[in-house]
Coordinates of C-alpha atoms and ligand atoms in Angstrom, one line a residue:
Chain A
M435 CA -19.6 -5.5 15.8
S436 CA -18.4 -8.4 14.1
I437 CA -18.4 -8.3 10.3
V438 CA -18.9 -12.0 9.1
V439 CA -17.9 -12.3 5.2
V440 CA -19.6 -15.1 3.0
A441 CA -17.1 -15.7 0.1
S442 CA -16.4 -18.5 -2.4
G443 CA -13.9 -18.6 -5.1
K444 CA -16.1 -20.1 -8.0
G445 CA -19.5 -18.4 -8.8
G446 CA -22.9 -20.4 -7.8
T447 CA -21.1 -22.3 -5.0
G448 CA -24.4 -21.6 -2.9
K449 CA -22.7 -18.2 -1.2
T450 CA -26.1 -16.1 -1.4
T451 CA -28.1 -19.0 -0.2
I452 CA -25.6 -19.7 2.9
A453 CA -25.2 -15.7 3.2
T454 CA -29.8 -15.1 3.4
N455 CA -30.3 -17.9 5.5
L456 CA -28.1 -17.3 7.6
A457 CA -28.8 -13.8 8.3
Q458 CA -32.3 -15.2 8.4
I459 CA -31.4 -17.3 11.6
A460 CA -29.3 -14.8 13.5
G461 CA -32.1 -12.2 13.3
L462 CA -34.6 -14.9 14.3
L463 CA -32.4 -15.6 17.7
G464 CA -32.4 -11.7 18.1
E465 CA -29.2 -10.5 16.6
H466 CA -29.2 -7.5 15.3
V467 CA -28.7 -8.4 12.1
V468 CA -27.3 -5.7 8.9
Y469 CA -27.4 -7.6 5.7
L470 CA -24.9 -6.1 2.7
D471 CA -25.0 -7.9 -0.6
C472 CA -21.8 -6.5 -2.3
D473 CA -21.7 -8.7 -5.2
V474 CA -22.8 -5.7 -6.6
E475 CA -22.4 -6.5 -10.2
E476 CA -25.0 -9.4 -10.0
P477 CA -26.7 -8.8 -6.4
N478 CA -29.2 -12.0 -5.7
G479 CA -29.8 -11.6 -1.8
H480 CA -32.8 -9.1 -1.9
L481 CA -34.5 -12.4 -4.5
F482 CA -34.2 -14.2 -1.2
L483 CA -34.8 -12.0 1.8
R484 CA -37.6 -9.9 -0.3
P485 CA -36.6 -6.5 1.9
D486 CA -39.0 -3.5 1.6
M487 CA -37.1 -0.9 -0.3
T488 CA -36.9 3.0 1.9
K489 CA -34.1 4.6 0.3
N490 CA -32.3 4.6 -2.7
I491 CA -28.7 6.4 -3.0
P492 CA -26.9 7.3 -6.1
V493 CA -23.1 6.8 -6.0
G494 CA -20.9 8.3 -8.0
I495 CA -16.7 8.9 -7.8
P496 CA -15.3 12.6 -8.6
V497 CA -13.6 12.4 -12.2
P498 CA -11.9 15.9 -13.6
K499 CA -13.4 18.4 -15.5
V500 CA -11.1 21.2 -17.6
D501 CA -11.6 24.6 -17.5
D502 CA -10.5 25.6 -20.7
E503 CA -10.1 29.1 -19.9
K504 CA -7.7 28.6 -17.6
C505 CA -5.5 25.4 -18.9
T506 CA -2.1 26.5 -20.5
Y507 CA -1.8 23.1 -21.8
C508 CA 1.5 21.9 -19.9
G509 CA 0.5 18.4 -19.8
L510 CA 1.3 17.6 -16.0
C511 CA -2.1 16.4 -15.2
A512 CA -1.7 13.7 -18.3
D513 CA 1.9 12.9 -16.9
I514 CA 0.5 12.2 -12.8
C515 CA -2.3 10.0 -14.1
Q516 CA -1.6 6.0 -14.3
Y517 CA -4.5 5.4 -16.4
S518 CA -4.7 7.4 -19.1
A519 CA -7.7 9.4 -17.7
I520 CA -6.8 12.4 -19.1
V521 CA -4.6 13.0 -22.2
C522 CA -3.1 16.8 -23.2
I523 CA -2.8 17.5 -26.8
K524 CA -1.1 20.2 -28.4
D525 CA -3.6 22.8 -27.3
K526 CA -6.7 20.0 -25.9
V527 CA -6.9 18.7 -22.9
L528 CA -9.2 15.3 -23.1
T529 CA -10.7 13.3 -20.3
F530 CA -12.0 9.7 -20.1
P531 CA -14.0 9.7 -17.0
D532 CA -14.5 5.7 -17.1
L533 CA -10.5 4.7 -17.1
C534 CA -10.8 7.7 -14.6
H535 CA -9.5 5.9 -10.8
A536 CA -10.4 9.0 -9.0
C537 CA -7.1 9.2 -7.4
G538 CA -7.5 13.1 -7.8
G539 CA -3.7 13.9 -8.8
C540 CA -4.4 15.3 -11.7
T541 CA -6.6 18.6 -9.8
R542 CA -3.6 18.3 -7.2
V543 CA -1.3 18.8 -9.6
C544 CA -2.6 21.6 -11.8
P545 CA -0.4 24.8 -11.6
T546 CA -3.7 26.7 -12.8
D547 CA -6.5 25.3 -11.1
A548 CA -8.2 24.5 -14.2
I549 CA -9.6 21.6 -12.8
T550 CA -12.3 20.7 -10.8
E551 CA -13.7 17.6 -9.9
V552 CA -17.9 16.1 -11.0
E553 CA -19.3 13.5 -9.9
R554 CA -19.4 10.6 -12.2
T555 CA -22.5 8.0 -11.0
L556 CA -21.4 3.9 -11.0
G557 CA -24.2 2.8 -9.2
V558 CA -26.9 2.9 -6.1
V559 CA -27.1 2.0 -3.0
E560 CA -30.4 0.5 -1.9
E561 CA -31.3 -0.1 2.0
G562 CA -34.6 -1.5 3.3
L563 CA -36.1 -3.9 6.1
S564 CA -36.2 -8.0 5.8
D565 CA -38.5 -8.4 8.9
N566 CA -35.9 -7.2 11.4
I567 CA -32.9 -7.9 9.1
K568 CA -31.3 -4.1 7.9
F569 CA -31.1 -4.8 3.9
I570 CA -27.8 -2.9 2.1
H571 CA -27.2 -3.8 -1.6
G572 CA -25.6 -2.0 -4.7
I573 CA -26.3 -2.3 -7.9
L574 CA -23.4 -1.5 -10.3
N575 CA -25.0 0.6 -13.5
I576 CA -24.9 -1.9 -16.7
G577 CA -21.6 -1.3 -18.8
E578 CA -19.5 -0.1 -15.6
A579 CA -16.2 -1.4 -14.6
M580 CA -15.2 0.1 -11.6
S581 CA -17.1 -1.9 -8.6
P582 CA -14.5 -1.5 -5.9
P583 CA -16.1 2.3 -4.9
L584 CA -19.3 1.1 -5.1
I585 CA -18.5 -2.1 -2.8
R586 CA -17.2 0.3 -0.4
A587 CA -20.0 2.8 -0.2
V588 CA -21.9 -0.4 0.5
R589 CA -20.2 -1.4 3.5
A590 CA -20.0 2.0 4.3
E591 CA -23.8 2.2 5.4
G592 CA -23.5 -0.7 7.6
D593 CA -24.1 0.3 11.4
K594 CA -21.5 -0.1 13.4
E595 CA -23.2 -2.3 16.0
G596 CA -24.6 -6.2 15.6
L597 CA -23.9 -8.8 13.1
Q598 CA -22.8 -7.3 9.8
I599 CA -23.0 -10.4 7.3
I600 CA -21.5 -9.5 4.0
D601 CA -22.3 -11.5 0.8
A602 CA -19.1 -10.8 -1.6
P603 CA -18.6 -11.5 -5.4
P604 CA -17.0 -14.3 -6.5
G605 CA -13.4 -14.9 -7.3
T606 CA -9.5 -13.6 -6.3
S607 CA -9.4 -9.9 -7.6
C608 CA -10.2 -6.5 -6.6
P609 CA -14.0 -6.4 -5.9
V610 CA -13.3 -9.8 -4.0
I611 CA -11.0 -8.1 -1.9
T612 CA -12.9 -5.0 -1.6
A613 CA -15.6 -7.1 0.2
I614 CA -13.6 -9.2 2.5
N615 CA -10.7 -6.6 3.6
R616 CA -10.4 -5.7 7.2
A617 CA -13.4 -8.5 7.6
D618 CA -13.5 -10.0 11.6
F619 CA -14.2 -13.7 9.6
V620 CA -14.5 -15.1 6.3
L621 CA -17.3 -18.2 5.6
L622 CA -15.7 -20.1 2.3
V623 CA -18.6 -21.5 0.4
T624 CA -17.5 -24.4 -1.9
E625 CA -19.0 -27.3 -3.8
P626 CA -17.0 -31.0 -3.6
T627 CA -16.0 -30.9 -7.4
P628 CA -12.4 -30.5 -9.0
F629 CA -13.4 -27.0 -9.9
G630 CA -15.5 -25.8 -6.9
L631 CA -12.1 -27.3 -4.9
N632 CA -9.8 -25.7 -7.2
D633 CA -11.3 -22.6 -6.9
L634 CA -11.8 -22.8 -2.4
G635 CA -7.6 -23.5 -2.9
L636 CA -7.6 -19.5 -4.3
A637 CA -9.6 -18.5 -1.7
I638 CA -8.3 -19.7 1.1
D639 CA -4.5 -17.9 -0.5
T640 CA -6.7 -14.6 -0.2
V641 CA -7.9 -15.0 2.9
R642 CA -4.6 -16.0 4.7
Q643 CA -2.8 -13.5 2.6
L644 CA -4.9 -10.9 3.7
G645 CA -4.6 -12.2 7.3
L646 CA -8.4 -13.4 8.2
P647 CA -9.7 -15.8 10.3
H648 CA -11.9 -18.6 7.9
A649 CA -13.7 -22.0 8.0
V650 CA -15.3 -23.5 4.9
V651 CA -19.1 -24.7 4.4
V652 CA -19.1 -27.5 2.4
N653 CA -22.5 -26.9 0.0
R654 CA -24.2 -29.7 -1.9
S655 CA -21.7 -32.5 -0.2
D656 CA -22.8 -36.0 0.0
P657 CA -23.2 -38.5 2.6
D658 CA -19.1 -39.4 2.6
N659 CA -17.9 -36.3 1.3
K660 CA -14.6 -37.7 0.9
I661 CA -12.5 -34.9 -1.7
A662 CA -13.8 -31.9 0.4
R663 CA -12.9 -33.6 3.8
D664 CA -9.4 -34.3 2.2
F665 CA -8.9 -31.3 0.0
C666 CA -9.8 -29.1 3.8
R667 CA -7.7 -31.4 6.2
E668 CA -4.5 -31.5 3.4
R669 CA -4.8 -27.4 3.4
G670 CA -5.1 -27.1 7.4
V671 CA -9.1 -25.9 7.3
D672 CA -11.9 -26.8 9.2
I673 CA -15.1 -27.5 7.8
I674 CA -18.0 -25.7 9.8
A675 CA -21.0 -27.2 8.1
E676 CA -21.8 -29.4 5.2
I677 CA -25.6 -28.8 3.5
P678 CA -26.8 -32.0 1.7
D679 CA -26.8 -32.4 -2.3
D680 CA -30.9 -32.7 -1.7
R681 CA -32.8 -32.2 -4.6
R682 CA -35.6 -29.8 -2.4
I683 CA -32.8 -27.0 -1.6
A684 CA -32.5 -26.7 -5.2
E685 CA -36.0 -26.8 -6.1
A686 CA -36.4 -24.1 -3.0
Y687 CA -33.6 -22.3 -4.5
S688 CA -34.8 -22.0 -8.3
Q689 CA -38.2 -20.1 -6.6
G690 CA -36.2 -17.8 -4.9
E691 CA -37.3 -19.0 -0.9
L692 CA -35.1 -19.7 2.0
I693 CA -33.6 -22.7 3.0
I694 CA -34.8 -22.9 6.4
G695 CA -37.8 -21.0 5.4
A696 CA -39.1 -24.3 2.6
L697 CA -37.4 -26.5 4.7
P698 CA -37.5 -26.1 8.1
E699 CA -35.8 -29.1 8.8
Y700 CA -32.5 -27.6 8.0
K701 CA -33.1 -24.9 10.5
E702 CA -31.0 -26.8 13.2
T703 CA -27.6 -26.9 10.6
F704 CA -27.9 -23.2 10.1
I705 CA -28.3 -23.0 14.1
E706 CA -25.6 -24.9 14.5
L707 CA -23.3 -22.8 12.0
F708 CA -24.2 -19.7 13.6
E709 CA -23.1 -21.0 16.8
N710 CA -19.9 -22.3 15.8
I711 CA -19.1 -18.7 13.9
E712 CA -20.2 -17.1 17.3
E713 CA -17.1 -19.3 18.9
L714 CA -15.1 -18.8 16.1
L715 CA -15.7 -14.9 16.5
S716 CA -14.9 -14.7 20.2
T717 CA -11.9 -16.7 20.1
A718 CA -10.5 -14.9 17.0
K719 CA -11.0 -11.4 18.9
V720 CA -9.3 -12.6 21.8
E721 CA -6.3 -13.5 19.8
Chain B
M1421 CA -12.4 -16.4 -37.4
K1422 CA -15.7 -16.6 -35.2
E1423 CA -14.7 -15.7 -32.0
I1424 CA -17.4 -17.6 -29.5
V1425 CA -17.2 -16.1 -25.7
V1426 CA -19.1 -18.0 -23.1
I1427 CA -20.4 -16.2 -20.2
S1428 CA -22.9 -17.0 -17.4
G1429 CA -23.6 -13.9 -15.3
K1430 CA -23.1 -15.5 -11.7
G1431 CA -20.6 -18.5 -12.5
G1432 CA -22.0 -22.0 -11.6
T1433 CA -23.6 -22.7 -13.9
G1434 CA -21.9 -25.2 -15.6
K1435 CA -19.9 -22.7 -18.1
T1436 CA -16.6 -24.3 -17.9
S1437 CA -17.7 -28.0 -18.6
L1438 CA -19.9 -26.7 -21.6
V1439 CA -17.1 -25.2 -22.8
A1440 CA -14.7 -28.1 -22.4
A1441 CA -17.8 -30.2 -24.1
F1442 CA -18.2 -27.6 -26.8
A1443 CA -14.6 -27.7 -27.7
C1444 CA -14.4 -31.5 -28.3
L1445 CA -17.3 -30.9 -31.0
A1446 CA -15.7 -27.3 -32.3
D1447 CA -13.5 -27.9 -36.0
R1448 CA -10.3 -27.0 -34.7
P1449 CA -10.9 -24.3 -32.1
V1450 CA -8.7 -22.5 -30.1
L1451 CA -9.5 -21.9 -26.7
A1452 CA -8.8 -18.9 -24.4
D1453 CA -9.8 -18.8 -20.7
C1454 CA -10.7 -15.7 -19.6
D1455 CA -11.9 -16.6 -16.4
V1456 CA -8.2 -15.8 -14.4
D1457 CA -9.9 -15.3 -10.9
A1458 CA -10.7 -19.4 -11.0
A1459 CA -9.5 -20.5 -14.1
D1460 CA -11.0 -23.8 -14.1
L1461 CA -10.9 -25.3 -18.0
Y1462 CA -6.9 -26.6 -17.6
L1463 CA -8.5 -29.1 -15.2
V1464 CA -10.3 -31.0 -17.8
L1465 CA -7.6 -30.2 -21.2
E1466 CA -4.6 -30.9 -18.9
P1467 CA -2.9 -28.4 -21.5
H1468 CA 0.7 -28.4 -22.1
I1469 CA 2.3 -25.6 -21.2
L1470 CA 4.9 -24.3 -24.4
R1471 CA 5.3 -21.0 -23.4
Q1472 CA 5.5 -18.9 -19.7
E1473 CA 5.4 -15.3 -19.3
D1474 CA 4.7 -12.7 -16.4
F1475 CA 2.2 -10.5 -16.5
S1476 CA 3.0 -7.2 -15.1
G1477 CA -0.7 -5.3 -14.5
G1478 CA -0.4 -2.0 -12.6
K1479 CA 2.6 0.1 -10.5
Q1480 CA 2.8 -0.2 -6.8
A1481 CA 3.8 2.2 -4.1
K1482 CA 6.7 1.2 -1.4
I1483 CA 8.3 3.8 1.0
I1484 CA 12.4 3.7 1.3
S1485 CA 11.8 4.2 4.8
E1486 CA 16.0 5.2 5.3
R1487 CA 15.3 8.3 2.9
C1488 CA 11.9 9.0 4.5
D1489 CA 11.8 11.9 6.9
G1490 CA 8.2 11.3 8.5
C1491 CA 6.3 14.3 6.8
G1492 CA 3.1 12.7 5.7
I1493 CA 2.5 14.2 3.0
C1494 CA 1.9 10.5 1.4
M1495 CA -0.9 10.0 3.8
E1496 CA -2.6 13.4 3.0
V1497 CA -2.6 12.4 -0.8
C1498 CA -3.8 9.2 -0.8
R1499 CA -7.3 8.4 -1.7
F1500 CA -7.2 4.8 -1.1
D1501 CA -6.5 4.8 2.7
A1502 CA -3.4 2.9 1.6
V1503 CA -1.0 4.8 3.8
K1504 CA -0.6 4.2 7.2
K1505 CA 1.2 5.2 10.0
D1506 CA 2.6 3.9 13.5
I1507 CA 5.5 4.8 16.1
H1508 CA 8.7 4.6 14.7
P1509 CA 10.3 1.6 16.3
D1510 CA 13.6 2.8 16.4
N1511 CA 12.8 6.4 17.1
P1512 CA 9.9 6.8 19.5
G1513 CA 9.8 10.4 18.8
Q1514 CA 8.9 9.9 14.6
M1515 CA 6.1 8.6 13.0
K1516 CA 7.0 5.6 10.5
Y1517 CA 4.7 5.7 7.3
I1518 CA 3.9 2.5 5.3
I1519 CA 1.5 1.6 2.4
D1520 CA -0.3 -1.4 2.8
P1521 CA -0.1 -3.2 -0.7
I1522 CA -3.1 -4.7 -1.0
A1523 CA -5.4 -1.5 -0.7
C1524 CA -2.5 0.4 -2.9
E1525 CA -4.8 1.6 -6.4
G1526 CA -1.8 2.5 -8.2
C1527 CA -2.2 6.1 -8.7
G1528 CA 1.4 7.4 -8.2
V1529 CA 0.1 10.8 -6.5
C1530 CA 2.2 9.7 -3.2
V1531 CA 4.9 8.7 -5.1
Y1532 CA 4.7 12.4 -7.5
F1533 CA 4.3 14.2 -3.7
C1534 CA 6.7 12.6 -1.5
P1535 CA 9.6 15.5 -1.3
Q1536 CA 12.1 13.0 0.1
K1537 CA 11.1 11.2 -3.6
A1538 CA 11.1 8.6 -1.2
I1539 CA 8.7 6.1 -2.8
D1540 CA 9.8 3.4 -5.1
F1541 CA 6.8 3.0 -8.0
D1542 CA 7.5 0.0 -9.7
P1543 CA 5.0 -2.8 -11.5
P1544 CA 4.8 -6.1 -9.5
I1545 CA 4.2 -9.2 -11.3
N1546 CA 0.7 -9.7 -10.7
G1547 CA 0.4 -13.1 -12.0
K1548 CA 1.5 -15.5 -15.5
W1549 CA 0.0 -16.9 -18.4
F1550 CA 0.7 -19.3 -21.0
I1551 CA 0.3 -21.1 -24.6
S1552 CA -0.3 -24.1 -24.3
D1553 CA -1.3 -27.5 -26.1
T1554 CA -4.1 -29.3 -25.4
R1555 CA -6.2 -32.3 -27.4
V1556 CA -8.7 -30.2 -28.6
G1557 CA -6.7 -27.4 -29.9
P1558 CA -4.3 -24.5 -28.6
M1559 CA -5.0 -22.8 -25.5
V1560 CA -4.3 -19.7 -24.0
H1561 CA -4.7 -19.4 -20.0
A1562 CA -3.5 -17.2 -17.1
R1563 CA -3.1 -17.2 -13.4
L1564 CA -3.6 -14.3 -11.2
G1565 CA -1.6 -13.4 -8.5
I1566 CA -3.5 -13.6 -5.0
A1567 CA -5.6 -10.5 -4.1
E1568 CA -4.1 -9.0 -7.7
E1569 CA -6.1 -6.2 -9.5
N1570 CA -6.0 -5.5 -13.0
S1571 CA -7.9 -8.7 -14.0
G1572 CA -9.7 -6.9 -17.0
K1573 CA -6.0 -6.1 -18.5
L1574 CA -5.2 -10.2 -18.1
V1575 CA -8.1 -10.5 -19.7
T1576 CA -7.2 -8.3 -22.5
L1577 CA -4.4 -10.2 -23.5
V1578 CA -5.3 -13.7 -23.0
R1579 CA -8.2 -12.7 -25.7
S1580 CA -5.8 -11.2 -28.1
E1581 CA -2.8 -13.7 -27.7
A1582 CA -5.5 -16.6 -28.7
R1583 CA -6.9 -14.3 -31.5
R1584 CA -3.8 -14.1 -32.9
I1585 CA -2.9 -17.8 -32.9
A1586 CA -6.4 -18.7 -33.8
E1587 CA -6.1 -15.9 -37.5
E1588 CA -2.0 -16.6 -38.0
N1589 CA -2.9 -20.5 -38.4
G1590 CA -6.2 -20.5 -40.0
H1591 CA -8.6 -21.8 -37.0
P1592 CA -12.1 -21.4 -37.6
Y1593 CA -13.4 -20.5 -34.1
L1594 CA -11.9 -19.2 -30.7
L1595 CA -13.9 -20.3 -27.6
V1596 CA -13.8 -18.1 -24.9
D1597 CA -14.3 -19.3 -21.2
G1598 CA -15.8 -15.9 -19.6
P1599 CA -15.7 -14.4 -16.4
P1600 CA -18.1 -14.2 -14.2
G1601 CA -20.2 -10.9 -13.3
I1602 CA -21.1 -8.1 -15.5
G1603 CA -18.3 -5.8 -14.6
C1604 CA -14.2 -5.2 -15.7
P1605 CA -13.2 -8.4 -16.5
V1606 CA -16.5 -9.6 -18.3
I1607 CA -16.3 -6.3 -20.4
A1608 CA -12.8 -7.0 -21.2
S1609 CA -14.1 -10.3 -22.5
I1610 CA -17.2 -9.3 -24.6
T1611 CA -16.5 -6.6 -26.5
G1612 CA -15.9 -6.9 -30.2
A1613 CA -16.5 -10.9 -30.2
D1614 CA -19.0 -12.0 -32.7
L1615 CA -21.2 -13.9 -30.2
V1616 CA -21.8 -14.2 -26.8
V1617 CA -23.6 -17.5 -25.1
V1618 CA -24.9 -16.8 -21.9
V1619 CA -25.5 -20.2 -19.7
T1620 CA -28.1 -20.0 -17.2
E1621 CA -30.3 -22.0 -15.1
P1622 CA -33.8 -21.6 -14.2
T1623 CA -33.9 -19.8 -10.9
V1624 CA -35.2 -16.9 -9.8
S1625 CA -31.4 -15.4 -9.2
G1626 CA -30.1 -17.1 -13.0
E1627 CA -33.2 -15.4 -14.2
H1628 CA -32.3 -11.6 -12.7
D1629 CA -28.6 -12.4 -13.7
L1630 CA -29.9 -13.2 -17.4
D1631 CA -31.2 -9.9 -17.6
R1632 CA -28.6 -7.9 -16.5
V1633 CA -26.2 -9.7 -18.5
H1634 CA -28.1 -9.2 -22.0
K1635 CA -28.1 -5.7 -20.9
L1636 CA -24.4 -5.3 -21.0
S1637 CA -24.3 -7.3 -23.9
S1638 CA -26.9 -5.0 -25.9
H1639 CA -24.8 -2.3 -24.4
F1640 CA -21.6 -3.0 -26.1
G1641 CA -24.1 -4.1 -29.4
V1642 CA -22.6 -8.0 -29.1
P1643 CA -25.2 -10.6 -30.6
T1644 CA -26.2 -12.8 -27.4
V1645 CA -28.2 -16.3 -27.6
V1646 CA -28.6 -18.5 -24.5
C1647 CA -28.2 -22.0 -23.1
I1648 CA -30.4 -23.1 -20.4
N1649 CA -28.5 -25.9 -18.4
K1650 CA -30.5 -27.8 -16.1
H1651 CA -33.8 -27.1 -17.4
D1652 CA -35.5 -29.6 -16.1
I1653 CA -34.7 -28.4 -12.3
N1654 CA -37.5 -25.5 -12.5
P1655 CA -39.8 -26.0 -15.8
E1656 CA -41.7 -22.8 -15.1
V1657 CA -39.0 -20.4 -14.8
T1658 CA -37.3 -22.3 -18.2
E1659 CA -40.6 -21.5 -20.2
R1660 CA -40.2 -17.8 -19.1
I1661 CA -36.5 -17.6 -19.6
F1662 CA -37.8 -18.8 -23.6
E1663 CA -40.2 -15.9 -23.1
E1664 CA -38.1 -13.3 -22.1
S1665 CA -35.2 -14.2 -24.5
R1666 CA -38.1 -14.2 -27.6
K1667 CA -39.0 -10.9 -26.4
N1668 CA -35.5 -9.6 -26.1
D1669 CA -34.1 -11.1 -29.6
M1670 CA -31.6 -13.3 -27.5
P1671 CA -32.7 -16.5 -28.7
V1672 CA -32.7 -19.6 -26.8
V1673 CA -30.7 -21.9 -28.7
G1674 CA -30.3 -24.7 -26.5
K1675 CA -31.6 -26.8 -23.1
I1676 CA -29.5 -29.0 -21.6
R1677 CA -31.1 -31.7 -18.7
Y1678 CA -29.2 -32.3 -14.9
D1679 CA -27.4 -34.5 -15.4
N1680 CA -24.6 -35.9 -13.0
S1681 CA -22.2 -36.8 -15.5
F1682 CA -21.4 -33.5 -15.6
T1683 CA -19.4 -33.8 -12.1
K1684 CA -18.6 -37.4 -13.2
A1685 CA -16.6 -36.3 -16.0
Q1686 CA -14.6 -33.6 -14.1
I1687 CA -13.4 -36.2 -11.8
M1688 CA -12.4 -37.9 -14.7
K1689 CA -10.9 -34.6 -16.0
S1690 CA -12.9 -35.2 -19.5
S1691 CA -16.0 -33.2 -21.0
V1692 CA -19.1 -34.8 -20.7
I1693 CA -18.7 -35.6 -24.7
E1694 CA -15.9 -37.8 -24.3
Y1695 CA -17.2 -39.2 -20.8
T1696 CA -20.9 -40.6 -22.0
H1697 CA -23.0 -41.7 -24.5
G1698 CA -26.1 -41.1 -22.7
P1699 CA -29.1 -38.6 -23.6
V1700 CA -27.2 -35.3 -22.1
V1701 CA -24.7 -35.7 -25.0
E1702 CA -27.3 -35.2 -27.7
D1703 CA -28.8 -31.8 -25.8
V1704 CA -24.9 -30.6 -26.0
K1705 CA -24.7 -31.3 -29.5
E1706 CA -27.8 -29.6 -30.1
T1707 CA -26.9 -26.7 -28.1
W1708 CA -23.6 -26.2 -30.1
A1709 CA -25.6 -26.5 -33.1
G1710 CA -27.8 -24.0 -32.3
I1711 CA -24.5 -22.2 -31.9
L1712 CA -23.2 -22.3 -35.1
G1713 CA -26.5 -21.6 -36.6
A1714 CA -26.5 -18.2 -34.7
L1715 CA -23.0 -17.2 -36.1
Ligands
SF4_1314 S1 -2.5 20.3 -15.7 FE1 -4.0 22.1 -15.8 S2 -3.3 23.4 -17.0 FE2 -1.6 21.8 -17.2 S3 -3.2 20.7 -19.0 FE3 -3.5 19.5 -17.3 S4 -5.5 21.0 -17.1 FE4 -4.0 22.0 -18.3
SF4_1315 S1 -8.4 11.5 -10.9 FE1 -6.7 10.4 -11.2 S2 -7.5 8.7 -12.3 FE2 -8.6 10.3 -12.7 S3 -7.8 11.7 -14.8 FE3 -7.0 12.6 -12.8 S4 -5.4 11.2 -12.1 FE4 -6.3 10.0 -13.5
SF4_1316 S1 5.6 11.5 1.5 FE1 7.2 10.9 1.5 S2 8.7 11.7 3.0 FE2 7.1 12.2 3.7 S3 6.1 10.4 4.9 FE3 5.3 10.3 2.8 S4 7.1 8.7 2.3 FE4 7.9 9.9 4.1
SF4_1317 S1 0.0 4.7 -5.0 FE1 -1.6 6.2 -5.1 S2 -3.2 4.7 -3.9 FE2 -0.8 3.7 -3.8 S3 -0.5 4.3 -2.0 FE3 0.0 6.1 -3.2 S4 -1.5 7.9 -3.4 FE4 -2.2 5.8 -2.2

C-alpha cells in the first residue's frame, strides 16, 4: 500500500483538481485506487468523481456523562481536564461536550465511577464507487469545531492495499497534520503568485518537520514560470508537473468536470505525473 | 465600530486581495489577519511591526527519561497514539518511552497517571503575534508555528486585540481576513461579528462551499452577504448563486470580473485599487458600497 497526499498551504490552488485527475488516471492505468477526501470542512472531490454512495457511517467521539447519584463533587474530573470541558461547582458538575477532546481523563480519574461515556456525533463518513475507484469522504457537521477525529475516521476506512490518494485540507495546523501524518509521499500544489509561493513555503516547512518525502506541482503556470521555478530551486524541492494557466481548464472545473475528461490532450500530463510519483515512491521506500 | 469578516469557504477565491482593496477604500480601518495558517495580507500591506508577543496555545507532554522506569502506563492511557516505545538504547532489557510532539493532544492524562512523575507538561511557544502599522491603518497579525494546534485560540487573540485597538482609538471599521473552511478557526473568526462577507467563485465547488459557509453563519446568527469574484468565468453558475442567495436571505452585494490585475498587483505588493484604474476597480468599489449598505 502507498499513501500519497495532495496538499497545499493555501486553499484554492487546485489541490482537488490534481487529486481527482490523478486518481482517475491511476484507475485507468489499472491501479487499485482509493480516494480519501480529508478536507472534511469543504469536501469537493465528489463533485468531480461523482461516486455512487453505498455507505453512510456517523462518526463521533466519546464524551463524559455524569451520574449525579454517584458523584461526590470532588472536582478531580475538572482538575484533569485541560479544555474546561467539565467543570465542578459546589454541588454540580457541568459538561461542555463541544469543548471535549475525548481524552478519557475525567472518566479514568473519577473515584466513584460516576462518569460514563456517550457518543457525540461530529459528522459522517460516506463511501462509494466511482468507476473502479473506491471513494471515501467525511462531512463535518455545521458548527462543529473538532475535525481531526473525523479525518482520522476517513483515513481508517482506507484499504490496506493499493494506492491511497488523500485530498488534504488547506493550511498547516492540526487538520492538515492529521491528514498527512505518516504518508509515503506528499504532493504540494501551488500557483505562481506571491501568496501561493508564501504558503508553499509554509507547506514545505510542515512536510519537512514531519520528515515526509515531497515534490511540487505548479498549477496555472505560465510558459516561463520563473518565480515558481526560482522559488523551488532556492528551497531545494523538485517540480514534477506544471499545469498551464488555460481558461478551458478553469471552465471545466467550474462545471465540475475532470480535466482529463473535458480536455483529453492533458491525459499525457497526468500520466507523466503519476509515473513520476510512482518512481519517487519506490525510491522513498528503498531509503 | 463595525466588524466585517471576509471569508471564502475554500480559500483561493481572492479573499485576501479583496481585503487589501477594501482596506484602501474604508474610512480609517483596523485590520486583522485571522488566516493564521496562511497569513498573506502582510505581503501586500508590508506592516511595520510595533509590538511582538509569543503565543502559547496548549501544553505538551515530554518524558524525562532519567525518571522513567518504563512501566508503560502513559502509553496505556493515551488515546491519541502519541506515546511510542522502543528498545532502550543503553539497556536492551528495558523499554524506552517517548512522546511524539506532533501527535500529542496536550490532554495531560499521562502526566497525571505517571507513577514516577516523569512527564513534564509545559506550554511550548506555538507562534507569534504582532501589532503593526501599515499605510492603510493599524494591523494585528500572527504567525502560527509549523504543525501547531490551537489556531482557533490564536484567531480569538488576534481578533480581540484588533477590536481593542479599534475601540480605544475610535476607528469606525474592523476588517478581518478570515481563515478557510468551516471549522474551529472560522468559528473563532465569525462569532459576534457585525457582518460576514463570503467571497465565492462561480464554480460547482464554490457553490457547494458557499452553501456550507452560509449554514455556518446562520447557525451562529451572523448576517451574511456574498461577493462573486470572477463572475464572468461561468455566467450560468453566477446566475444560480444569485438565485440561491436571494432565497437564503444572503444578498449578493457585488460581482467582480475576472482580471489578472489582481495577480499583477500582488506581485507589485499593492492592492488592486492602488495598482490600476481599470474597470475592475469600479466593481470593487461597488462591492464595498454594497457591504456598507448591508451593515
Ligand atoms: S471526579 Fe467523579 S465524583 Fe468527582 S466531581 Fe467529577 S464526576 Fe463527580
Ligand atoms: S474526556 Fe478529556 S477533554 Fe473530555 S471532558 Fe473528560 S477530561 Fe475533558
Ligand atoms: S508512565 Fe511514567 S514511568 Fe511509566 S513509562 Fe510512562 S513516563 Fe515512564
Ligand atoms: S498529554 Fe495526552 S495526548 Fe499527550 S502523550 Fe499524554 S496522554 Fe497522550
